[in-house]
PDB file of C-alpha atoms in Angstrom:
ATOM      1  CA  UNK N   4       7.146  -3.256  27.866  1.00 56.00           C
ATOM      2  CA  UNK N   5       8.222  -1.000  30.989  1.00 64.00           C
ATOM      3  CA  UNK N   6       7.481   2.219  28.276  1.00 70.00           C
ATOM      4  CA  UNK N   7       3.962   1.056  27.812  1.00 69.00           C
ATOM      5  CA  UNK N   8       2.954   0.693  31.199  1.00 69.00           C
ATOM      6  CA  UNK N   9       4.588   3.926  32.196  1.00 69.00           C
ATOM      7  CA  UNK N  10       2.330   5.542  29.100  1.00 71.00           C
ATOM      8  CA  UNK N  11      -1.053   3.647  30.652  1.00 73.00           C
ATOM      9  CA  UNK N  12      -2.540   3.811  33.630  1.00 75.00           C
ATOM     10  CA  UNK N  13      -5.845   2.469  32.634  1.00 86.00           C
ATOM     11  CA  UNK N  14      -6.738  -1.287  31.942  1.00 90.00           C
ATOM     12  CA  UNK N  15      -7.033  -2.125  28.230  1.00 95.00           C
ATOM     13  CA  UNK N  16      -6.266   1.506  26.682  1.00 96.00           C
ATOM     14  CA  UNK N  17      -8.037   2.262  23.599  1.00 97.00           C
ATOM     15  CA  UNK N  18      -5.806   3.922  20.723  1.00 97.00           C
ATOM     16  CA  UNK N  19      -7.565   5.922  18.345  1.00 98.00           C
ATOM     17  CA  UNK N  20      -6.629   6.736  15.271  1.00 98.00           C
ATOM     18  CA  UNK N  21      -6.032  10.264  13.084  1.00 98.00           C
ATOM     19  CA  UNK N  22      -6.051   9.278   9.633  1.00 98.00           C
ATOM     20  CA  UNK N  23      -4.206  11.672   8.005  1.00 98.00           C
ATOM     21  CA  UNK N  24      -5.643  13.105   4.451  1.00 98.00           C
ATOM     22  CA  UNK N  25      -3.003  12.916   1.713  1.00 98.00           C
ATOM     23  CA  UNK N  26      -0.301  14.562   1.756  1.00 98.00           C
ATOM     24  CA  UNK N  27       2.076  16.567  -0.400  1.00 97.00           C
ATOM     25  CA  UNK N  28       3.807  14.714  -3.097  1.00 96.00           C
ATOM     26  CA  UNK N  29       1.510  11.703  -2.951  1.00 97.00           C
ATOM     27  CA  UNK N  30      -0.904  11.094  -5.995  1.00 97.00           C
ATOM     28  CA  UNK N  31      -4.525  11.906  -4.075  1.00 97.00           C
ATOM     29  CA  UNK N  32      -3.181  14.725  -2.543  1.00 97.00           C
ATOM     30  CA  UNK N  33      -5.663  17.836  -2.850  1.00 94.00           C
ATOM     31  CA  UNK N  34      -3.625  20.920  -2.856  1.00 94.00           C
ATOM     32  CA  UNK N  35      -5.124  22.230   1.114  1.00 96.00           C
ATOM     33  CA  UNK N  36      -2.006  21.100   3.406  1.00 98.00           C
ATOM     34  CA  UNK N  37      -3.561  23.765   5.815  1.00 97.00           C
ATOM     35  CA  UNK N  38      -7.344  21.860   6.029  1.00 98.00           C
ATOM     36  CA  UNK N  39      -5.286  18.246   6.563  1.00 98.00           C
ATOM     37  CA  UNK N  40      -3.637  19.654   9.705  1.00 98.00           C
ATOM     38  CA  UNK N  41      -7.194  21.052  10.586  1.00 98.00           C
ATOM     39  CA  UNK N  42      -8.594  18.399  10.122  1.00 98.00           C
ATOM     40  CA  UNK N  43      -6.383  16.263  12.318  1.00 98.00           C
ATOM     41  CA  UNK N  44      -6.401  18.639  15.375  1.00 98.00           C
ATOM     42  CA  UNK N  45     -10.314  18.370  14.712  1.00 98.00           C
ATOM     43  CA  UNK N  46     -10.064  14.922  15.201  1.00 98.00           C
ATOM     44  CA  UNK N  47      -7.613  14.473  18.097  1.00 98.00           C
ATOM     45  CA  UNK N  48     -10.431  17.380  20.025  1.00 98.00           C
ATOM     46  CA  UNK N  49     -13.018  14.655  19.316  1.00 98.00           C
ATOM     47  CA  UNK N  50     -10.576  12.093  21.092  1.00 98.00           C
ATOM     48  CA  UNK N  51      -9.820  14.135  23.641  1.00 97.00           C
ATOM     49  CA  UNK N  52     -13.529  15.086  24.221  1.00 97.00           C
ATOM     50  CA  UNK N  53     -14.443  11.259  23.849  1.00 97.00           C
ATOM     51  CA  UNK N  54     -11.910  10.373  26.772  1.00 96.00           C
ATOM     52  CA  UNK N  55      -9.798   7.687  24.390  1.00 96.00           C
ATOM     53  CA  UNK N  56      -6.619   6.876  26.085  1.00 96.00           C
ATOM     54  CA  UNK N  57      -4.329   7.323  23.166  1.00 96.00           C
ATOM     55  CA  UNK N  58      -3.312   8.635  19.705  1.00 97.00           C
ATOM     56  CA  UNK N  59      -1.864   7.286  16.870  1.00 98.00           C
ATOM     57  CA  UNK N  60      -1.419   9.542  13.979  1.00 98.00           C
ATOM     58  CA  UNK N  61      -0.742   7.785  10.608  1.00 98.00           C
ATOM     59  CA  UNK N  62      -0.771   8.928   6.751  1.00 98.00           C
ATOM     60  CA  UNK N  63      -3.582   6.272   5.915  1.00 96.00           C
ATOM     61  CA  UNK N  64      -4.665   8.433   2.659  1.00 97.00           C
ATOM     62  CA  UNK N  65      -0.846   8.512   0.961  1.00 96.00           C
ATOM     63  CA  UNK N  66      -2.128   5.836  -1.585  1.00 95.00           C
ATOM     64  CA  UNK N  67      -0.352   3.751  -2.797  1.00 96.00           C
ATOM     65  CA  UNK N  68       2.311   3.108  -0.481  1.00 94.00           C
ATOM     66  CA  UNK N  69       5.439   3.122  -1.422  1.00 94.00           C
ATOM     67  CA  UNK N  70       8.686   1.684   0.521  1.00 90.00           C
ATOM     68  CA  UNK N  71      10.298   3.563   3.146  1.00 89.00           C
ATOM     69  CA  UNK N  72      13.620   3.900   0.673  1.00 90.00           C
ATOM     70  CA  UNK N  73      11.271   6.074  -1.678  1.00 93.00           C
ATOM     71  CA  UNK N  74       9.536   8.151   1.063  1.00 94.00           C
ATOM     72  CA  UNK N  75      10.432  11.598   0.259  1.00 95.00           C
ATOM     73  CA  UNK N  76      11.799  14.516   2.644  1.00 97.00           C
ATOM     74  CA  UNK N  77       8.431  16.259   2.153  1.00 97.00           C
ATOM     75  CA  UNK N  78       6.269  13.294   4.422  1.00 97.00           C
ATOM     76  CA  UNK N  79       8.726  13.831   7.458  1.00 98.00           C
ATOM     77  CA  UNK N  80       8.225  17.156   6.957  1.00 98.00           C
ATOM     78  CA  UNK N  81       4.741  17.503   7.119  1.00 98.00           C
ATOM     79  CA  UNK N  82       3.450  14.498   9.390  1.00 98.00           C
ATOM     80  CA  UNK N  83       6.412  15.819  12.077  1.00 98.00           C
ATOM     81  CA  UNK N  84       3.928  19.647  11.217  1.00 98.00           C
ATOM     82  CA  UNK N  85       0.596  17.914  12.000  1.00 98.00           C
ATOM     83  CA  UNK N  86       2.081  15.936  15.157  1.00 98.00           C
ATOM     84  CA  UNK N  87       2.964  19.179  16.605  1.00 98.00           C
ATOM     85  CA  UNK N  88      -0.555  20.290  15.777  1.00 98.00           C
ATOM     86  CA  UNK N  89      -1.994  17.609  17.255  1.00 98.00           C
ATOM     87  CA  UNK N  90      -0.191  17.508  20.566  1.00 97.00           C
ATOM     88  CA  UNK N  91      -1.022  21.418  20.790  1.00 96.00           C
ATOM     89  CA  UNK N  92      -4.572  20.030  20.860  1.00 97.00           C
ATOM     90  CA  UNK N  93      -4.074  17.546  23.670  1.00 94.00           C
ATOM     91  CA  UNK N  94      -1.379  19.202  25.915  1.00 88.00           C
ATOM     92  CA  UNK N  95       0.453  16.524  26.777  1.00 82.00           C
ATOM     93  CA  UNK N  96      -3.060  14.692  28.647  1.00 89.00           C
ATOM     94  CA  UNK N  97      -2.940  11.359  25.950  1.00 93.00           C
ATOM     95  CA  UNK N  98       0.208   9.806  24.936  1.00 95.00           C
ATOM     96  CA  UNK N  99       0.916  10.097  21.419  1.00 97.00           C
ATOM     97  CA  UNK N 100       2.336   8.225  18.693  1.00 97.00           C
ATOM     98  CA  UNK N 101       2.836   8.204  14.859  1.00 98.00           C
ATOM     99  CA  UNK N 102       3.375   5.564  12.255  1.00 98.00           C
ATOM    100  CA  UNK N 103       4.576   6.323   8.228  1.00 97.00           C
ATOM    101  CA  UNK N 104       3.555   4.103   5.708  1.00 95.00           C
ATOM    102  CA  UNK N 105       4.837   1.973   4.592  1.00 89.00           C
ATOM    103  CA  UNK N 106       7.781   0.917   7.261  1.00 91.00           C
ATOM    104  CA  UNK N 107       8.869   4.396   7.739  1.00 95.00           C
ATOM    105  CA  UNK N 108      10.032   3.257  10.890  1.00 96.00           C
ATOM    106  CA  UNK N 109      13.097   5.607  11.146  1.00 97.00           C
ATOM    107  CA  UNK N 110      11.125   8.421   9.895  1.00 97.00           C
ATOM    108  CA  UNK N 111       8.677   8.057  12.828  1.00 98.00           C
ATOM    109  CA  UNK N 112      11.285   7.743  15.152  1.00 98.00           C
ATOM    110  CA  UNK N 113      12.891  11.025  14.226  1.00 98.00           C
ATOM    111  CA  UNK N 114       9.341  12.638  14.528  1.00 98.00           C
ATOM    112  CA  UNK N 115       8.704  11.144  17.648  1.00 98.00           C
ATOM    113  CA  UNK N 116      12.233  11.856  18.774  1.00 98.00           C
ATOM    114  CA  UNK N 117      11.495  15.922  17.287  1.00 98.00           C
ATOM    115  CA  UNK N 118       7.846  16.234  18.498  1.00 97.00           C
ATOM    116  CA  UNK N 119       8.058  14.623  21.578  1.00 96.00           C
ATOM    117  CA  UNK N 120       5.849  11.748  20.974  1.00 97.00           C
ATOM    118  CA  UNK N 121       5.105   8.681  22.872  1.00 96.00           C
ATOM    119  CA  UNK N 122       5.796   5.862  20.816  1.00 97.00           C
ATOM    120  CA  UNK N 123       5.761   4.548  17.031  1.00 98.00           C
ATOM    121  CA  UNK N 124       4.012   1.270  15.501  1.00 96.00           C
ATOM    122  CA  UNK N 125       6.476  -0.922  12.975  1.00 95.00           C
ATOM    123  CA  UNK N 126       6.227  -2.759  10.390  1.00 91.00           C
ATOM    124  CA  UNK N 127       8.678  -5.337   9.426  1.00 90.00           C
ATOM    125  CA  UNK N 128      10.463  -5.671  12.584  1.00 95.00           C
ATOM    126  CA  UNK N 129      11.097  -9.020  12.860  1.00 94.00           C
ATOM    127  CA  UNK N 130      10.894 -11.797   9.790  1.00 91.00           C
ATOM    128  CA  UNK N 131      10.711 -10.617   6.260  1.00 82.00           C
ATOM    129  CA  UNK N 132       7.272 -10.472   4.288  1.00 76.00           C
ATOM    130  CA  UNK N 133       5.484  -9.341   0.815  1.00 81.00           C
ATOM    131  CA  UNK N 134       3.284  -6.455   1.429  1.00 80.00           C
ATOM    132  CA  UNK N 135       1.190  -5.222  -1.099  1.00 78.00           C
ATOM    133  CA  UNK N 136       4.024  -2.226  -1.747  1.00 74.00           C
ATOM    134  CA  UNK N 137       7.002  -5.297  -1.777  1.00 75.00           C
ATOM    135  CA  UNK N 138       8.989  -6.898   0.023  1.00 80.00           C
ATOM    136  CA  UNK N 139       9.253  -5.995   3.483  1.00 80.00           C
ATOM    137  CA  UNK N 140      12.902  -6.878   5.579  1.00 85.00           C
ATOM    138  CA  UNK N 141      13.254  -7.190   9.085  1.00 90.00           C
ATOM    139  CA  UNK N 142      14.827  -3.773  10.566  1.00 93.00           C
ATOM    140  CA  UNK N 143      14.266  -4.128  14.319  1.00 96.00           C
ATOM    141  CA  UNK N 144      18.456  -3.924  14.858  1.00 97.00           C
ATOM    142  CA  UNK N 145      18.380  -0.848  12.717  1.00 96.00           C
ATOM    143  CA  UNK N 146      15.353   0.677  14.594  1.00 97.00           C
ATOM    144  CA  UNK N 147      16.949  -0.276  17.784  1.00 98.00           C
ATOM    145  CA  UNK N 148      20.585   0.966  17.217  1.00 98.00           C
ATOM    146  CA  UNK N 149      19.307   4.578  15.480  1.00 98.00           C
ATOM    147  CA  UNK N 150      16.618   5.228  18.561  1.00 98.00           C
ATOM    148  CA  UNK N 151      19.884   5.077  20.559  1.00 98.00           C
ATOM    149  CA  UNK N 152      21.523   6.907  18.463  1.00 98.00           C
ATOM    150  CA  UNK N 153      19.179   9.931  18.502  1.00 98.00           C
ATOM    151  CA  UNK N 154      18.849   9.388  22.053  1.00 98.00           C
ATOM    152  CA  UNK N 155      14.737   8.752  22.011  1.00 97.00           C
ATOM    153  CA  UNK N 156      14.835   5.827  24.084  1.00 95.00           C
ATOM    154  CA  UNK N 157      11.745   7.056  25.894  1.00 94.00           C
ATOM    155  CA  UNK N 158       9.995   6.180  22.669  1.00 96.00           C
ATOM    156  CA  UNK N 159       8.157   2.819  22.595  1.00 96.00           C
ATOM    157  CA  UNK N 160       8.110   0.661  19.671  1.00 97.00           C
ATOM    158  CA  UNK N 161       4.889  -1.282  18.943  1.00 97.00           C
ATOM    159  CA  UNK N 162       5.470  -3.761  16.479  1.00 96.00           C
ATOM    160  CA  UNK N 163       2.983  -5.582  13.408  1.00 93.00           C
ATOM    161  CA  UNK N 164       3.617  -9.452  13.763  1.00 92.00           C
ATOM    162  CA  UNK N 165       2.556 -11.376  10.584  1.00 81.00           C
ATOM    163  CA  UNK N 166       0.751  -8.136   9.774  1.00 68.00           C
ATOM    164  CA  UNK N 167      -2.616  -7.431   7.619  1.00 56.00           C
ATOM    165  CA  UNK N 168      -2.358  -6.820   3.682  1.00 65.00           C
ATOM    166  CA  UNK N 169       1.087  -8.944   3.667  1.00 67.00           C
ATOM    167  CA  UNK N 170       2.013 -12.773   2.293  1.00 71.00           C
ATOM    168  CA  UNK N 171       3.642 -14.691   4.686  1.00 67.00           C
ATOM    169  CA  UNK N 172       4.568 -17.805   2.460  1.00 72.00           C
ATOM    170  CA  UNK N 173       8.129 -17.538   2.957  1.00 73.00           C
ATOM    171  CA  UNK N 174       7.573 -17.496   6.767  1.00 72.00           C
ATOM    172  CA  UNK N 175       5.007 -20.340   7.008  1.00 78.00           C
ATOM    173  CA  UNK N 176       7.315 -22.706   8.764  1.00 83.00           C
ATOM    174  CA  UNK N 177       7.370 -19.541  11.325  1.00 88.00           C
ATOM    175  CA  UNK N 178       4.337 -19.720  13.701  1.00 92.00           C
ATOM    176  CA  UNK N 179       3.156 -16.788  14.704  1.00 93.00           C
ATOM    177  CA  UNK N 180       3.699 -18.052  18.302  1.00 95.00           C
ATOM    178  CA  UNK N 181       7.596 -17.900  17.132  1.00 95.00           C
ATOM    179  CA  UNK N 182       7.375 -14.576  15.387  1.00 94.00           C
ATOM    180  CA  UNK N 183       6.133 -13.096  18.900  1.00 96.00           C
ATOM    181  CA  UNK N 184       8.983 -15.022  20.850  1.00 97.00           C
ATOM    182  CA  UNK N 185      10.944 -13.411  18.230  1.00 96.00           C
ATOM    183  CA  UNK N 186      10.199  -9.779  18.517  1.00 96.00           C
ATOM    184  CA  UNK N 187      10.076  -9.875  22.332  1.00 97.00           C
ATOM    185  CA  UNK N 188      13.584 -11.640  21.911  1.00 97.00           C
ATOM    186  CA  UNK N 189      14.741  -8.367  19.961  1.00 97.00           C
ATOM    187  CA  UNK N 190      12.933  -5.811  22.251  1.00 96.00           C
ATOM    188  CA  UNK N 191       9.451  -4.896  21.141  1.00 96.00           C
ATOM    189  CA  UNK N 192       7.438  -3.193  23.421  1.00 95.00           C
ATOM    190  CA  UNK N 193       4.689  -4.282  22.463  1.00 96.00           C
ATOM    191  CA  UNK N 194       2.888  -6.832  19.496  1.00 97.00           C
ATOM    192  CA  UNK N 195       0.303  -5.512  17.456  1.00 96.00           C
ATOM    193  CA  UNK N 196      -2.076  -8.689  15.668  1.00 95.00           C
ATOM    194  CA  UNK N 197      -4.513  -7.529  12.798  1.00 89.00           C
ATOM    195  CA  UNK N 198      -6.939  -9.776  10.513  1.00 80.00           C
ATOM    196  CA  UNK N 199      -6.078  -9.921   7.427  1.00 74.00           C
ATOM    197  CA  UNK N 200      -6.908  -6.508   6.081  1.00 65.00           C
ATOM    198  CA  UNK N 201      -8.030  -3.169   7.330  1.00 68.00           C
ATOM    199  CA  UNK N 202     -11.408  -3.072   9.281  1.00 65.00           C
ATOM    200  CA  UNK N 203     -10.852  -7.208   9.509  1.00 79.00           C
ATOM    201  CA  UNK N 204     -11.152  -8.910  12.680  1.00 88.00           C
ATOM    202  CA  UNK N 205      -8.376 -10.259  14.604  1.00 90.00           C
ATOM    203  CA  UNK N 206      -8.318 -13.862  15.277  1.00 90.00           C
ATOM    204  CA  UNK N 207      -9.400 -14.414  18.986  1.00 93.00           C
ATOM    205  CA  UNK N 208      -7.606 -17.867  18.858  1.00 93.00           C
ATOM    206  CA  UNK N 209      -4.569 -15.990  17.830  1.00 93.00           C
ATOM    207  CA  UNK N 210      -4.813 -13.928  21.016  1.00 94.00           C
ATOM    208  CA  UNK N 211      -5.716 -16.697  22.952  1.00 95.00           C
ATOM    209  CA  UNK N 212      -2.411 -18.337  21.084  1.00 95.00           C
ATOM    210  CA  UNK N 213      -0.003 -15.865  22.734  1.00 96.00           C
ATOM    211  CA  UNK N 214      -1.405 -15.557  26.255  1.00 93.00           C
ATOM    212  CA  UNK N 215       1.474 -16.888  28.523  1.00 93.00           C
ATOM    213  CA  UNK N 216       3.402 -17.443  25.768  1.00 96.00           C
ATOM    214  CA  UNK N 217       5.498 -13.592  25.867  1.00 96.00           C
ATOM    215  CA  UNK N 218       5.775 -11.013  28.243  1.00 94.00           C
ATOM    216  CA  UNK N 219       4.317  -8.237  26.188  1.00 95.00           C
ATOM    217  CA  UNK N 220       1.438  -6.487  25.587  1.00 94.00           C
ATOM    218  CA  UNK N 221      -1.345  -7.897  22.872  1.00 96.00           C
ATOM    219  CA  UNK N 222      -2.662  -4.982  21.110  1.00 96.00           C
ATOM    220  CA  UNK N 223      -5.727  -5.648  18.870  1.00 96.00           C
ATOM    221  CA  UNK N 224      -4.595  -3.654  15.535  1.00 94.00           C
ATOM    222  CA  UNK N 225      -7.887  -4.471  13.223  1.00 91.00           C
ATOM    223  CA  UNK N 226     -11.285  -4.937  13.566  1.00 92.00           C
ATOM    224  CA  UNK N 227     -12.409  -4.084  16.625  1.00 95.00           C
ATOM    225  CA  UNK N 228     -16.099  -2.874  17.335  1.00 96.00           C
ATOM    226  CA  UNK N 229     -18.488  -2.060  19.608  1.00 94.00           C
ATOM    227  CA  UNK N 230     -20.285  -5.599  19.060  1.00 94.00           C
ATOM    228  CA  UNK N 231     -17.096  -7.481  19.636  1.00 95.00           C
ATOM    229  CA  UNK N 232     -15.141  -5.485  22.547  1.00 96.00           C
ATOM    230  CA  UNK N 233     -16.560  -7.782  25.295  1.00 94.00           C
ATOM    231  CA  UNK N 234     -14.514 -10.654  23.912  1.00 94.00           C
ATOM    232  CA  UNK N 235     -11.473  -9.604  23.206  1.00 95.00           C
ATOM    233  CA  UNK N 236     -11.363  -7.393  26.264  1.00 94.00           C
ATOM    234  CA  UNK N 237     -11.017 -11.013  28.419  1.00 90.00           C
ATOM    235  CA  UNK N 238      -7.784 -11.995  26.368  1.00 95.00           C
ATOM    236  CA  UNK N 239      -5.895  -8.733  24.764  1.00 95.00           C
ATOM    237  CA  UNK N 240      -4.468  -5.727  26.469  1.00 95.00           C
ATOM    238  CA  UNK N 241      -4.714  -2.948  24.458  1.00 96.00           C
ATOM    239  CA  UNK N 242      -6.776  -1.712  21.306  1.00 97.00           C
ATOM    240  CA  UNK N 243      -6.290   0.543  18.048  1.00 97.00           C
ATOM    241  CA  UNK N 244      -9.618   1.049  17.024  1.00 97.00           C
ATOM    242  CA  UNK N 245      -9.350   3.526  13.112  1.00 96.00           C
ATOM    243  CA  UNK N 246     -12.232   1.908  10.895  1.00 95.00           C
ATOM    244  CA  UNK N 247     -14.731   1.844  13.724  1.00 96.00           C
ATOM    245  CA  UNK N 248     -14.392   5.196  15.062  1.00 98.00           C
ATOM    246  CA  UNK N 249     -15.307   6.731  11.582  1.00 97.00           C
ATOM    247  CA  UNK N 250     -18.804   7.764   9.988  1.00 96.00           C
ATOM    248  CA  UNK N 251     -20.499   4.340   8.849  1.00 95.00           C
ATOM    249  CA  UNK N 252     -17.300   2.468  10.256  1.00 94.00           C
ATOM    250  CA  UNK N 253     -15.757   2.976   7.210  1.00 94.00           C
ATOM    251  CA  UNK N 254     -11.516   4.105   7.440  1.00 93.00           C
ATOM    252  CA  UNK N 255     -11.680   6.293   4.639  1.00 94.00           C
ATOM    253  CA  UNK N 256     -14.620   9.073   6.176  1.00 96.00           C
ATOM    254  CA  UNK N 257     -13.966  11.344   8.976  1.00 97.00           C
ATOM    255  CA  UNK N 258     -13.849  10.840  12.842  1.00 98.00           C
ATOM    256  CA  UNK N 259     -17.695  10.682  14.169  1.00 98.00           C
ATOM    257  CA  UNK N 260     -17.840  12.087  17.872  1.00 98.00           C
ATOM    258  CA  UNK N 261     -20.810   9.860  18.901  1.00 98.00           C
ATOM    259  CA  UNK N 262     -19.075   6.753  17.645  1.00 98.00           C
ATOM    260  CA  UNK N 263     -16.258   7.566  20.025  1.00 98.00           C
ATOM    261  CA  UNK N 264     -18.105   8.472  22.884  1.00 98.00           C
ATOM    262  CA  UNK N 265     -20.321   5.361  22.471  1.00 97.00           C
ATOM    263  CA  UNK N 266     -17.532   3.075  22.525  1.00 98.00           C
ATOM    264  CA  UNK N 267     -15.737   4.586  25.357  1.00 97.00           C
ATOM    265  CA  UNK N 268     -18.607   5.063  27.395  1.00 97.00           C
ATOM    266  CA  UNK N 269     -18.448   1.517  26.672  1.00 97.00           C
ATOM    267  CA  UNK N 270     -14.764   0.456  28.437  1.00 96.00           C
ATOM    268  CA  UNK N 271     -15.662   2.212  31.172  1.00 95.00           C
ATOM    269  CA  UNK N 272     -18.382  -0.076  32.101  1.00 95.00           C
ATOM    270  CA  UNK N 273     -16.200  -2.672  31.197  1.00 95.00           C
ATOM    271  CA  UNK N 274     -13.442  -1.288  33.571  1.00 94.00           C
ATOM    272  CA  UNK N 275     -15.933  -0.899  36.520  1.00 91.00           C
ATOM    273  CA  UNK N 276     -17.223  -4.671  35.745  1.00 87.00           C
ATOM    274  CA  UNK N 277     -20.865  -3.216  35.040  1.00 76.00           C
ATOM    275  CA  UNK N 278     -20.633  -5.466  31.407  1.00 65.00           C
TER     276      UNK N 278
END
């Protein structure tokens, strides 16, 4: 938790994210590894232009996922290219993070740890689950052992708690109260809730559910809007807004600059107590 608040000075930090196009080796990918990285430094100048308070770069577009046992060499490799891309864009001004789908979690902590990025967002860290890519295994000991053992211990760790686009049957008897105790037990920095798929709302209650309850940060991971900001912003602490942030509020289309300057323009009333 002490990485976080070092990372944010303002209340209720908004996290946008770069949605990176796909990339070599996966099936969509479109042959122009030079526009993706473009593109992404595009993007992170339209953060950086819209005042957001952080970054999160993840490869969104590598559909379908596949496990982080079958990521290939060639991922690291190029999101660890367009990371340094991006931070050339926002000089070290925003923190900066990175997540690899699906539960690359190692993988972004070598990138972080080689690009000098902020933090990474996990899957899978505590309690296993079926994602739509398989099963998914608790790692946070691994995660937790190899950031010390690459000496990135400046790196947060954000982690998904009975995450979106997963079954959770064989963890029903697990609240999601217990999960949380769970992942602040082994070290989170941070708990990231989602609805139930991309673009989805959060469940307030489920916020409400956790206030008091752990000693970390809730960061709204799904669904958050312009229309629905001034609700959460009375019981979570942090936001990563993707879906809303794009053209139509759709994840798949491209950053839209008014979109994020609406929004933001937004929080700050909020912060000042104008809203």
């Amino acid at each position: 938790m002490a990485r976080l608040k070092a990372l944010f000075s303002k209340k209720f930090p908004i996290i946008g994210m770069i949605h990176v196009d796909p990339l070599p080796g996966t099936p969509l990918y479109s042959n122009q590894f030079e526009d993706t990285i473009k593109k992404a430094k595009h993007e992170a100048e339209i953060y950086v232009k819209g005042k957001i308070d952080a970054i999160l770069i993840e490869n969104m577009h590598d559909l379908p996922y596949v496990q982080s046992k079958f990521l290939g060499p060639e991922t690291v490799a190029c999101m660890s290219r367009i990371a340094v891309a991006v931070k050339e864009v926002i000089h070290n001004i925003l923190p900066c993070g990175i997540q690899i789908l699906a539960c690359g979690n190692k993988e972004a902590l070598a990138i972080a740890k080689a690009c000098d990025l902020d933090f990474i967002r996990t899957e899978g860290f505590v309690f296993s689950h079926v994602a739509d890519e398989g099963v998914t295994n608790a790692d946070a000991g691994h995660i937790l052992r190899y950031r010390k053992h690459i000496d990135a211990q400046h790196v947060g760790i954000i982690t998904d708690i009975k995450k979106k686009h997963s079954s959770h049957a064989i963890t029903n008897d697990v609240s999601l109260c217990e999960t949380a105790k769970a992942a602040e037990f082994f070290l989170s920095d941070g708990l990231v809730l989602t609805g139930k798929a991309t673009g989805y709302e959060t469940d307030i209650d489920d916020i409400k559910s956790l206030k008091g309850k752990v000693n970390l940060p809730l960061i709204l991971g799904s669904g958050v809007t312009m229309d629905n900001i001034d609700r959460y912003w009375k019981v979570a602490d942090a936001a990563i807004v993707g879906s809303f942030f794009k053209t139509h509020g759709t994840w798949q289309n491209n950053v839209d600059e008014e979109r994020v300057r609406s929004f933001m323009n937004k929080i700050v009333r909020l912060r000042k107590g104008i809203l």
